[in-house]
Structures are given as C-alpha cells and as structure tokens.
Amino acid sequence: MNCDSIASSYRWIEYAVFGPYLERARFHWIDDLADAKNVLILGDGDGRFLARYAAANPGARIDSVDLSGRMLQLSERRLTKLGAGSRRGIRLIYADALSTDRLDGPYDLVIANFFLDCLDHAEHDRLIRNLAGEMALEARWLVTDFRIPAAPKRAWVFLMLTKIMYFFFHALTGLQNRELVDFSPNLIRAGFYRVRQRTWLFGYLFSDVWER
Ligand SMILES: C[S@@+](CC[C@H](N)C(=O)[O-])C[C@H]1O[C@@H](n2cnc3c(N)ncnc32)[C@H](O)[C@@H]1O
C-alpha cells in the first residue's frame, strides 16, 4: 500500500464522506490515555492524531510509524506548527509496521486508528504477535475502526460503503486487503481485554481501549 498519492487530499475525502465522525472517533479517548509514557502509533497518516495526542501528553515519548513518506511529511509539518516543545520525544519512522526493527519498546500504549482495516488475517496475527514482545506488561491498545453493524436492516448499507471504500483504496494506493477483519481474537490471545468502547453511526464506527 502506498498512500503518497492521496496524502494531501486524504483529510478532505474523509470529511466529504464521513463529515466529522472519523475525527470524533479517533480523538475520543485522547484525554483518558494522556498518561502513557512510551507510545507507538501505527499508520497515523497525515498526523492529525499525533499532533492532538502530543499536545495532550507533552511528556510522552512517541514513535509514529508509517509506510508513506508523504504522510510523514504532513505529520512533520503539523508538529512544527505545535512548536519545539511538543516535537521533543517524537520519532517519525518511515517503516513497515509489520517489522519491529526500528521500534524502541517497551510501549505502554499502542494506537491503531483506521489502520487495522488495511491488514488481512495473517498480517493481524503477525503484527499483534510481534508487538506483544515490544509492549510493557501493563499496556493498552487503542483501536478505532469500522465494523459492519449487526442489525440486518442497516448492515447492507455499510457493507456497500465498505466495499466502495476498499475498491477506491485498492485503485489509488494498491491496498491488497479487501475486507474488514476482526482483530479481537488476536488481541485476546495476546492477553488483552476490552475495557472501553464507544460507537458512532449505528455501530459502524468504534473506538475501543484494550488493556492487559
Ligand atoms: C487508512 S490510513 C489511516 C490514517 C490515519 N490513522 C487515520 O486515522 O485516518 C492508513 C495509514 O496506514 C499506513 N500504512 C498502511 N500499511 C502500513 C504498514 N504496513 N506499515 C506502516 N504504515 C502503513 C498508510 O500509509 C496510511 O497512512
């Protein structure tokens, strides 16, 4: 997957399709998680979450890993606007999140906002297994993403929307995964349990905090 070509328009496409909802979802738990010390952000994209989180938790060490150079440039620009104080302790890492080579754990918080939907079953398995060894004993995951609601009357609308999104992401970025995969069994196997959940849009959007 290469998001370079959509990096500058990503935000505006998001607002056009979902209005403020994705932003509400990804920012929802920030204040509750602002006590973390060593944070890993996976596939943060244009850095909107990173900038908001860094402002809320200026003392944290934060590693933000992304596979798009253009997205990382946008993150860098946002951090520069925040000022030198907020930039301290933050590493922007151009790397595949499925590799642990550049990581510097143990992390007590891992964040995946609209990132796990890019991965298939095998990649979830690999990512969560790899990261288990990079996380502190008492660690948390924040996962914000899409899920097809259980109510059959609404499910088809969200199924269609999801198929369309995957079609466009595949065409524009080469994304290989084509469906939403439930990552929960992998987190449970790694010893985590869900402690908080908030949903929007009839359950299509969720933001969950997991702890171990
Ligand atoms: C759908 S965007 C989500 C961006 C952002 N987290 C948000 O809340 O909207 C997925 C992001 O993950 C990055 N990405 C995809 N696969 C990756 C991988 N294997 N390793 C690191 N980053 C990856 C993409 O470059 C992109 O910035």
PDB file of C-alpha atoms and ligand atoms in Angstrom:
ATOM      1  CA  MET A   1       0.000   0.000   0.000  1.00  0.00           C
ATOM      2  CA  ASN A   2       1.344   3.438  -0.882  1.00  0.00           C
ATOM      3  CA  CYS A   3      -0.715   6.404   0.324  1.00  0.00           C
ATOM      4  CA  ASP A   4       1.577   9.100  -1.107  1.00  0.00           C
ATOM      5  CA  SER A   5      -0.814   9.981  -3.925  1.00  0.00           C
ATOM      6  CA  ILE A   6      -3.783  10.549  -1.600  1.00  0.00           C
ATOM      7  CA  ALA A   7      -1.909  12.040   1.363  1.00  0.00           C
ATOM      8  CA  SER A   8      -2.784  15.713   0.770  1.00  0.00           C
ATOM      9  CA  SER A   9      -6.418  15.022  -0.105  1.00  0.00           C
ATOM     10  CA  TYR A  10      -6.976  12.268   2.493  1.00  0.00           C
ATOM     11  CA  ARG A  11      -8.407  14.640   5.057  1.00  0.00           C
ATOM     12  CA  TRP A  12     -10.828  16.280   2.611  1.00  0.00           C
ATOM     13  CA  ILE A  13     -12.034  12.939   1.212  1.00  0.00           C
ATOM     14  CA  GLU A  14     -12.670  11.829   4.788  1.00  0.00           C
ATOM     15  CA  TYR A  15     -14.704  14.973   5.592  1.00  0.00           C
ATOM     16  CA  ALA A  16     -16.668  14.642   2.337  1.00  0.00           C
ATOM     17  CA  VAL A  17     -17.693  11.030   3.069  1.00  0.00           C
ATOM     18  CA  PHE A  18     -17.996  10.965   6.866  1.00  0.00           C
ATOM     19  CA  GLY A  19     -18.214  14.594   7.953  1.00  0.00           C
ATOM     20  CA  PRO A  20     -16.753  14.985  11.452  1.00  0.00           C
ATOM     21  CA  TYR A  21     -17.329  11.365  12.546  1.00  0.00           C
ATOM     22  CA  LEU A  22     -13.912   9.799  11.917  1.00  0.00           C
ATOM     23  CA  GLU A  23     -12.267  12.678  13.714  1.00  0.00           C
ATOM     24  CA  ARG A  24     -14.663  12.362  16.648  1.00  0.00           C
ATOM     25  CA  ALA A  25     -13.918   8.658  16.851  1.00  0.00           C
ATOM     26  CA  ARG A  26     -10.118   8.886  16.625  1.00  0.00           C
ATOM     27  CA  PHE A  27      -9.881  11.693  19.193  1.00  0.00           C
ATOM     28  CA  HIS A  28     -12.481  10.351  21.609  1.00  0.00           C
ATOM     29  CA  TRP A  29     -10.219   8.665  24.206  1.00  0.00           C
ATOM     30  CA  ILE A  30      -7.218  11.014  23.974  1.00  0.00           C
ATOM     31  CA  ASP A  31      -7.660  12.612  27.410  1.00  0.00           C
ATOM     32  CA  ASP A  32      -8.159   9.217  29.069  1.00  0.00           C
ATOM     33  CA  LEU A  33      -4.929   7.938  27.532  1.00  0.00           C
ATOM     34  CA  ALA A  34      -2.801  11.044  28.123  1.00  0.00           C
ATOM     35  CA  ASP A  35      -0.913   9.399  30.995  1.00  0.00           C
ATOM     36  CA  ALA A  36       1.055   6.957  28.784  1.00  0.00           C
ATOM     37  CA  LYS A  37       4.854   7.214  28.840  1.00  0.00           C
ATOM     38  CA  ASN A  38       6.044   5.359  25.759  1.00  0.00           C
ATOM     39  CA  VAL A  39       3.619   5.355  22.862  1.00  0.00           C
ATOM     40  CA  LEU A  40       3.592   3.671  19.466  1.00  0.00           C
ATOM     41  CA  ILE A  41       1.268   4.981  16.755  1.00  0.00           C
ATOM     42  CA  LEU A  42       0.708   2.726  13.750  1.00  0.00           C
ATOM     43  CA  GLY A  43      -0.158   4.193  10.349  1.00  0.00           C
ATOM     44  CA  ASP A  44      -1.143   7.624  11.645  1.00  0.00           C
ATOM     45  CA  GLY A  45      -1.399   9.088   8.151  1.00  0.00           C
ATOM     46  CA  ASP A  46      -1.279  12.885   7.975  1.00  0.00           C
ATOM     47  CA  GLY A  47      -0.542  13.289  11.691  1.00  0.00           C
ATOM     48  CA  ARG A  48      -3.790  14.802  12.919  1.00  0.00           C
ATOM     49  CA  PHE A  49      -3.997  12.292  15.777  1.00  0.00           C
ATOM     50  CA  LEU A  50      -0.299  12.564  16.591  1.00  0.00           C
ATOM     51  CA  ALA A  51      -0.444  16.365  16.883  1.00  0.00           C
ATOM     52  CA  ARG A  52      -3.543  16.228  19.087  1.00  0.00           C
ATOM     53  CA  TYR A  53      -2.109  13.473  21.266  1.00  0.00           C
ATOM     54  CA  ALA A  54       1.301  15.154  21.618  1.00  0.00           C
ATOM     55  CA  ALA A  55      -0.409  18.353  22.774  1.00  0.00           C
ATOM     56  CA  ALA A  56      -2.450  16.406  25.344  1.00  0.00           C
ATOM     57  CA  ASN A  57       0.529  14.387  26.598  1.00  0.00           C
ATOM     58  CA  PRO A  58       3.654  16.538  26.070  1.00  0.00           C
ATOM     59  CA  GLY A  59       5.821  14.390  28.354  1.00  0.00           C
ATOM     60  CA  ALA A  60       5.394  11.172  26.363  1.00  0.00           C
ATOM     61  CA  ARG A  61       7.935   9.506  24.094  1.00  0.00           C
ATOM     62  CA  ILE A  62       6.073   8.778  20.868  1.00  0.00           C
ATOM     63  CA  ASP A  63       7.091   6.655  17.893  1.00  0.00           C
ATOM     64  CA  SER A  64       4.837   7.106  14.871  1.00  0.00           C
ATOM     65  CA  VAL A  65       5.373   4.535  12.120  1.00  0.00           C
ATOM     66  CA  ASP A  66       4.032   4.937   8.610  1.00  0.00           C
ATOM     67  CA  LEU A  67       4.802   3.473   5.217  1.00  0.00           C
ATOM     68  CA  SER A  68       4.015   6.692   3.337  1.00  0.00           C
ATOM     69  CA  GLY A  69       6.774   9.315   3.111  1.00  0.00           C
ATOM     70  CA  ARG A  70       4.266  11.953   2.064  1.00  0.00           C
ATOM     71  CA  MET A  71       2.027  11.261   5.077  1.00  0.00           C
ATOM     72  CA  LEU A  72       5.074  11.562   7.345  1.00  0.00           C
ATOM     73  CA  GLN A  73       5.951  14.930   5.790  1.00  0.00           C
ATOM     74  CA  LEU A  74       2.465  16.182   6.611  1.00  0.00           C
ATOM     75  CA  SER A  75       2.882  14.925  10.189  1.00  0.00           C
ATOM     76  CA  GLU A  76       6.219  16.699  10.445  1.00  0.00           C
ATOM     77  CA  ARG A  77       4.614  19.925   9.276  1.00  0.00           C
ATOM     78  CA  ARG A  78       1.869  19.670  11.872  1.00  0.00           C
ATOM     79  CA  LEU A  79       4.388  19.035  14.652  1.00  0.00           C
ATOM     80  CA  THR A  80       6.462  22.012  13.577  1.00  0.00           C
ATOM     81  CA  LYS A  81       3.376  24.197  13.970  1.00  0.00           C
ATOM     82  CA  LEU A  82       2.961  22.908  17.523  1.00  0.00           C
ATOM     83  CA  GLY A  83       6.404  24.229  18.427  1.00  0.00           C
ATOM     84  CA  ALA A  84       9.706  22.752  19.516  1.00  0.00           C
ATOM     85  CA  GLY A  85       8.483  21.693  22.973  1.00  0.00           C
ATOM     86  CA  SER A  86       5.861  19.369  21.540  1.00  0.00           C
ATOM     87  CA  ARG A  87       8.300  17.906  18.975  1.00  0.00           C
ATOM     88  CA  ARG A  88      10.628  16.663  21.705  1.00  0.00           C
ATOM     89  CA  GLY A  89      10.490  12.901  22.268  1.00  0.00           C
ATOM     90  CA  ILE A  90       8.685  12.182  18.989  1.00  0.00           C
ATOM     91  CA  ARG A  91      10.167   9.992  16.254  1.00  0.00           C
ATOM     92  CA  LEU A  92       8.535   9.814  12.836  1.00  0.00           C
ATOM     93  CA  ILE A  93       9.554   6.444  11.440  1.00  0.00           C
ATOM     94  CA  TYR A  94       9.305   5.536   7.765  1.00  0.00           C
ATOM     95  CA  ALA A  95       8.857   1.778   8.040  1.00  0.00           C
ATOM     96  CA  ASP A  96       6.532  -1.161   7.693  1.00  0.00           C
ATOM     97  CA  ALA A  97       4.633  -1.573  10.962  1.00  0.00           C
ATOM     98  CA  LEU A  98       4.844  -5.339  10.484  1.00  0.00           C
ATOM     99  CA  SER A  99       8.558  -5.163  11.200  1.00  0.00           C
ATOM    100  CA  THR A 100       9.920  -4.431  14.672  1.00  0.00           C
ATOM    101  CA  ASP A 101      13.429  -3.401  13.514  1.00  0.00           C
ATOM    102  CA  ARG A 102      13.087   0.332  14.229  1.00  0.00           C
ATOM    103  CA  LEU A 103      10.960   0.065  17.374  1.00  0.00           C
ATOM    104  CA  ASP A 104      12.113   1.068  20.814  1.00  0.00           C
ATOM    105  CA  GLY A 105       9.774  -0.578  23.310  1.00  0.00           C
ATOM    106  CA  PRO A 106       8.507  -1.481  25.764  1.00  0.00           C
ATOM    107  CA  TYR A 107       5.462   0.634  24.823  1.00  0.00           C
ATOM    108  CA  ASP A 108       2.676   1.117  27.322  1.00  0.00           C
ATOM    109  CA  LEU A 109       0.237   2.317  24.649  1.00  0.00           C
ATOM    110  CA  VAL A 110      -0.189   1.256  21.017  1.00  0.00           C
ATOM    111  CA  ILE A 111      -2.586   3.192  18.807  1.00  0.00           C
ATOM    112  CA  ALA A 112      -4.179   1.977  15.593  1.00  0.00           C
ATOM    113  CA  ASN A 113      -6.698   4.405  14.110  1.00  0.00           C
ATOM    114  CA  PHE A 114      -8.174   3.170  10.823  1.00  0.00           C
ATOM    115  CA  PHE A 115      -5.023   1.139  10.363  1.00  0.00           C
ATOM    116  CA  LEU A 116      -6.004  -2.463  11.169  1.00  0.00           C
ATOM    117  CA  ASP A 117      -8.536  -2.308   8.312  1.00  0.00           C
ATOM    118  CA  CYS A 118      -5.530  -2.249   5.944  1.00  0.00           C
ATOM    119  CA  LEU A 119      -4.401  -5.697   7.145  1.00  0.00           C
ATOM    120  CA  ASP A 120      -5.638  -9.224   6.443  1.00  0.00           C
ATOM    121  CA  HIS A 121      -5.878 -12.104   8.959  1.00  0.00           C
ATOM    122  CA  ALA A 122      -2.274 -13.222   8.584  1.00  0.00           C
ATOM    123  CA  GLU A 123      -0.969  -9.653   8.924  1.00  0.00           C
ATOM    124  CA  HIS A 124      -3.032  -9.038  12.089  1.00  0.00           C
ATOM    125  CA  ASP A 125      -1.620 -12.207  13.514  1.00  0.00           C
ATOM    126  CA  ARG A 126       1.948 -11.177  12.687  1.00  0.00           C
ATOM    127  CA  LEU A 127       1.545  -7.575  13.889  1.00  0.00           C
ATOM    128  CA  ILE A 128      -0.050  -8.402  17.230  1.00  0.00           C
ATOM    129  CA  ARG A 129       2.374 -11.257  17.943  1.00  0.00           C
ATOM    130  CA  ASN A 130       5.393  -9.067  17.066  1.00  0.00           C
ATOM    131  CA  LEU A 131       4.151  -6.174  19.167  1.00  0.00           C
ATOM    132  CA  ALA A 132       3.349  -8.318  22.201  1.00  0.00           C
ATOM    133  CA  GLY A 133       7.118  -8.584  22.707  1.00  0.00           C
ATOM    134  CA  GLU A 134       7.525  -4.790  22.354  1.00  0.00           C
ATOM    135  CA  MET A 135       4.882  -3.898  24.923  1.00  0.00           C
ATOM    136  CA  ALA A 136       5.076  -3.343  28.670  1.00  0.00           C
ATOM    137  CA  LEU A 137       3.387  -5.845  30.944  1.00  0.00           C
ATOM    138  CA  GLU A 138       0.665  -3.352  31.778  1.00  0.00           C
ATOM    139  CA  ALA A 139      -0.034  -1.957  28.353  1.00  0.00           C
ATOM    140  CA  ARG A 140      -3.018  -0.665  26.403  1.00  0.00           C
ATOM    141  CA  TRP A 141      -4.194  -0.684  22.813  1.00  0.00           C
ATOM    142  CA  LEU A 142      -6.438   1.976  21.326  1.00  0.00           C
ATOM    143  CA  VAL A 143      -8.169   0.725  18.194  1.00  0.00           C
ATOM    144  CA  THR A 144     -10.515   2.926  16.182  1.00  0.00           C
ATOM    145  CA  ASP A 145     -12.031   1.492  13.041  1.00  0.00           C
ATOM    146  CA  PHE A 146     -15.060   0.305  11.067  1.00  0.00           C
ATOM    147  CA  ARG A 147     -17.238  -2.707  11.864  1.00  0.00           C
ATOM    148  CA  ILE A 148     -20.333  -3.887   9.990  1.00  0.00           C
ATOM    149  CA  PRO A 149     -23.273  -3.371  12.407  1.00  0.00           C
ATOM    150  CA  ALA A 150     -25.189  -6.486  13.421  1.00  0.00           C
ATOM    151  CA  ALA A 151     -28.671  -5.033  12.610  1.00  0.00           C
ATOM    152  CA  PRO A 152     -29.553  -6.629   9.223  1.00  0.00           C
ATOM    153  CA  LYS A 153     -31.591  -3.615   8.041  1.00  0.00           C
ATOM    154  CA  ARG A 154     -28.550  -1.367   8.240  1.00  0.00           C
ATOM    155  CA  ALA A 155     -25.793  -3.866   7.572  1.00  0.00           C
ATOM    156  CA  TRP A 156     -26.146  -3.860   3.788  1.00  0.00           C
ATOM    157  CA  VAL A 157     -25.732  -0.069   3.534  1.00  0.00           C
ATOM    158  CA  PHE A 158     -22.479  -0.237   5.482  1.00  0.00           C
ATOM    159  CA  LEU A 159     -21.361  -3.333   3.590  1.00  0.00           C
ATOM    160  CA  MET A 160     -21.780  -1.461   0.301  1.00  0.00           C
ATOM    161  CA  LEU A 161     -19.994   1.619   1.646  1.00  0.00           C
ATOM    162  CA  THR A 162     -17.121  -0.575   2.863  1.00  0.00           C
ATOM    163  CA  LYS A 163     -16.831  -2.351  -0.498  1.00  0.00           C
ATOM    164  CA  ILE A 164     -16.719   1.012  -2.285  1.00  0.00           C
ATOM    165  CA  MET A 165     -14.025   2.295   0.089  1.00  0.00           C
ATOM    166  CA  TYR A 166     -11.884  -0.802  -0.427  1.00  0.00           C
ATOM    167  CA  PHE A 167     -12.358  -0.515  -4.190  1.00  0.00           C
ATOM    168  CA  PHE A 168     -11.056   3.063  -4.195  1.00  0.00           C
ATOM    169  CA  PHE A 169      -8.201   2.386  -1.774  1.00  0.00           C
ATOM    170  CA  HIS A 170      -7.148  -0.564  -3.906  1.00  0.00           C
ATOM    171  CA  ALA A 171      -7.253   1.540  -7.080  1.00  0.00           C
ATOM    172  CA  LEU A 172      -5.465   4.558  -5.577  1.00  0.00           C
ATOM    173  CA  THR A 173      -2.952   3.001  -3.189  1.00  0.00           C
ATOM    174  CA  GLY A 174      -2.618  -0.662  -4.196  1.00  0.00           C
ATOM    175  CA  LEU A 175      -4.116  -1.819  -0.873  1.00  0.00           C
ATOM    176  CA  GLN A 176      -4.373  -5.621  -1.056  1.00  0.00           C
ATOM    177  CA  ASN A 177      -6.748  -6.331   1.819  1.00  0.00           C
ATOM    178  CA  ARG A 178     -10.375  -6.177   0.631  1.00  0.00           C
ATOM    179  CA  GLU A 179     -12.458  -6.763   3.775  1.00  0.00           C
ATOM    180  CA  LEU A 180     -12.799  -5.797   7.434  1.00  0.00           C
ATOM    181  CA  VAL A 181     -11.195  -8.459   9.572  1.00  0.00           C
ATOM    182  CA  ASP A 182     -11.995  -8.960  13.270  1.00  0.00           C
ATOM    183  CA  PHE A 183      -8.744  -8.377  15.146  1.00  0.00           C
ATOM    184  CA  SER A 184     -10.270  -9.097  18.602  1.00  0.00           C
ATOM    185  CA  PRO A 185      -9.271 -12.799  18.799  1.00  0.00           C
ATOM    186  CA  ASN A 186      -5.631 -11.809  18.222  1.00  0.00           C
ATOM    187  CA  LEU A 187      -5.679  -9.226  21.000  1.00  0.00           C
ATOM    188  CA  ILE A 188      -7.389 -11.666  23.366  1.00  0.00           C
ATOM    189  CA  ARG A 189      -4.753 -14.317  22.565  1.00  0.00           C
ATOM    190  CA  ALA A 190      -2.065 -11.745  23.396  1.00  0.00           C
ATOM    191  CA  GLY A 191      -3.646 -11.293  26.856  1.00  0.00           C
ATOM    192  CA  PHE A 192      -5.674  -8.115  26.275  1.00  0.00           C
ATOM    193  CA  TYR A 193      -9.310  -7.500  27.166  1.00  0.00           C
ATOM    194  CA  ARG A 194     -11.562  -4.643  26.105  1.00  0.00           C
ATOM    195  CA  VAL A 195     -12.192  -2.116  28.855  1.00  0.00           C
ATOM    196  CA  ARG A 196     -13.890   0.733  26.985  1.00  0.00           C
ATOM    197  CA  GLN A 197     -15.921   1.069  23.855  1.00  0.00           C
ATOM    198  CA  ARG A 198     -17.701   3.924  22.103  1.00  0.00           C
ATOM    199  CA  THR A 199     -19.561   3.641  18.822  1.00  0.00           C
ATOM    200  CA  TRP A 200     -20.954   6.060  16.213  1.00  0.00           C
ATOM    201  CA  LEU A 201     -23.092   5.747  13.065  1.00  0.00           C
ATOM    202  CA  PHE A 202     -25.191   2.793  14.307  1.00  0.00           C
ATOM    203  CA  GLY A 203     -22.080   0.910  15.386  1.00  0.00           C
ATOM    204  CA  TYR A 204     -20.244   1.237  12.058  1.00  0.00           C
ATOM    205  CA  LEU A 205     -17.511   3.275  13.751  1.00  0.00           C
ATOM    206  CA  PHE A 206     -15.986   2.211  17.027  1.00  0.00           C
ATOM    207  CA  SER A 207     -13.155   3.231  19.277  1.00  0.00           C
ATOM    208  CA  ASP A 208     -12.043   0.598  21.796  1.00  0.00           C
ATOM    209  CA  VAL A 209      -9.472   0.621  24.584  1.00  0.00           C
ATOM    210  CA  TRP A 210      -7.887  -2.741  25.460  1.00  0.00           C
ATOM    211  CA  GLU A 211      -5.738  -3.480  28.497  1.00  0.00           C
ATOM    212  CA  ARG A 212      -3.587  -6.292  29.769  1.00  0.00           C
TER     213      ARG A 212
HETATM  214  C1  LIG B   1      -6.376   4.391   6.062  1.00  0.00           C
HETATM  215  S1  LIG B   1      -4.957   5.303   6.503  1.00  0.00           S
HETATM  216  C2  LIG B   1      -5.349   5.759   8.180  1.00  0.00           C
HETATM  217  C3  LIG B   1      -4.681   7.013   8.587  1.00  0.00           C
HETATM  218  C4  LIG B   1      -4.978   7.529   9.993  1.00  0.00           C
HETATM  219  N1  LIG B   1      -4.518   6.612  11.017  1.00  0.00           N
HETATM  220  C5  LIG B   1      -6.423   7.864  10.242  1.00  0.00           C
HETATM  221  O1  LIG B   1      -6.837   7.834  11.398  1.00  0.00           O
HETATM  222  O2  LIG B   1      -7.132   8.192   9.291  1.00  0.00           O
HETATM  223  C6  LIG B   1      -3.760   4.046   6.741  1.00  0.00           C
HETATM  224  C7  LIG B   1      -2.369   4.584   7.037  1.00  0.00           C
HETATM  225  O3  LIG B   1      -1.550   3.457   7.378  1.00  0.00           O
HETATM  226  C8  LIG B   1      -0.352   3.485   6.622  1.00  0.00           C
HETATM  227  N2  LIG B   1       0.055   2.076   6.414  1.00  0.00           N
HETATM  228  C9  LIG B   1      -0.577   1.120   5.706  1.00  0.00           C
HETATM  229  N3  LIG B   1       0.063  -0.051   5.802  1.00  0.00           N
HETATM  230  C10 LIG B   1       1.139   0.175   6.599  1.00  0.00           C
HETATM  231  C11 LIG B   1       2.175  -0.638   7.103  1.00  0.00           C
HETATM  232  N4  LIG B   1       2.257  -1.934   6.798  1.00  0.00           N
HETATM  233  N5  LIG B   1       3.098  -0.082   7.914  1.00  0.00           N
HETATM  234  C12 LIG B   1       3.037   1.241   8.252  1.00  0.00           C
HETATM  235  N6  LIG B   1       2.050   2.054   7.810  1.00  0.00           N
HETATM  236  C13 LIG B   1       1.135   1.541   6.992  1.00  0.00           C
HETATM  237  C14 LIG B   1      -0.706   4.211   5.342  1.00  0.00           C
HETATM  238  O4  LIG B   1       0.442   4.787   4.730  1.00  0.00           O
HETATM  239  C15 LIG B   1      -1.702   5.257   5.856  1.00  0.00           C
HETATM  240  O5  LIG B   1      -1.032   6.419   6.292  1.00  0.00           O
END
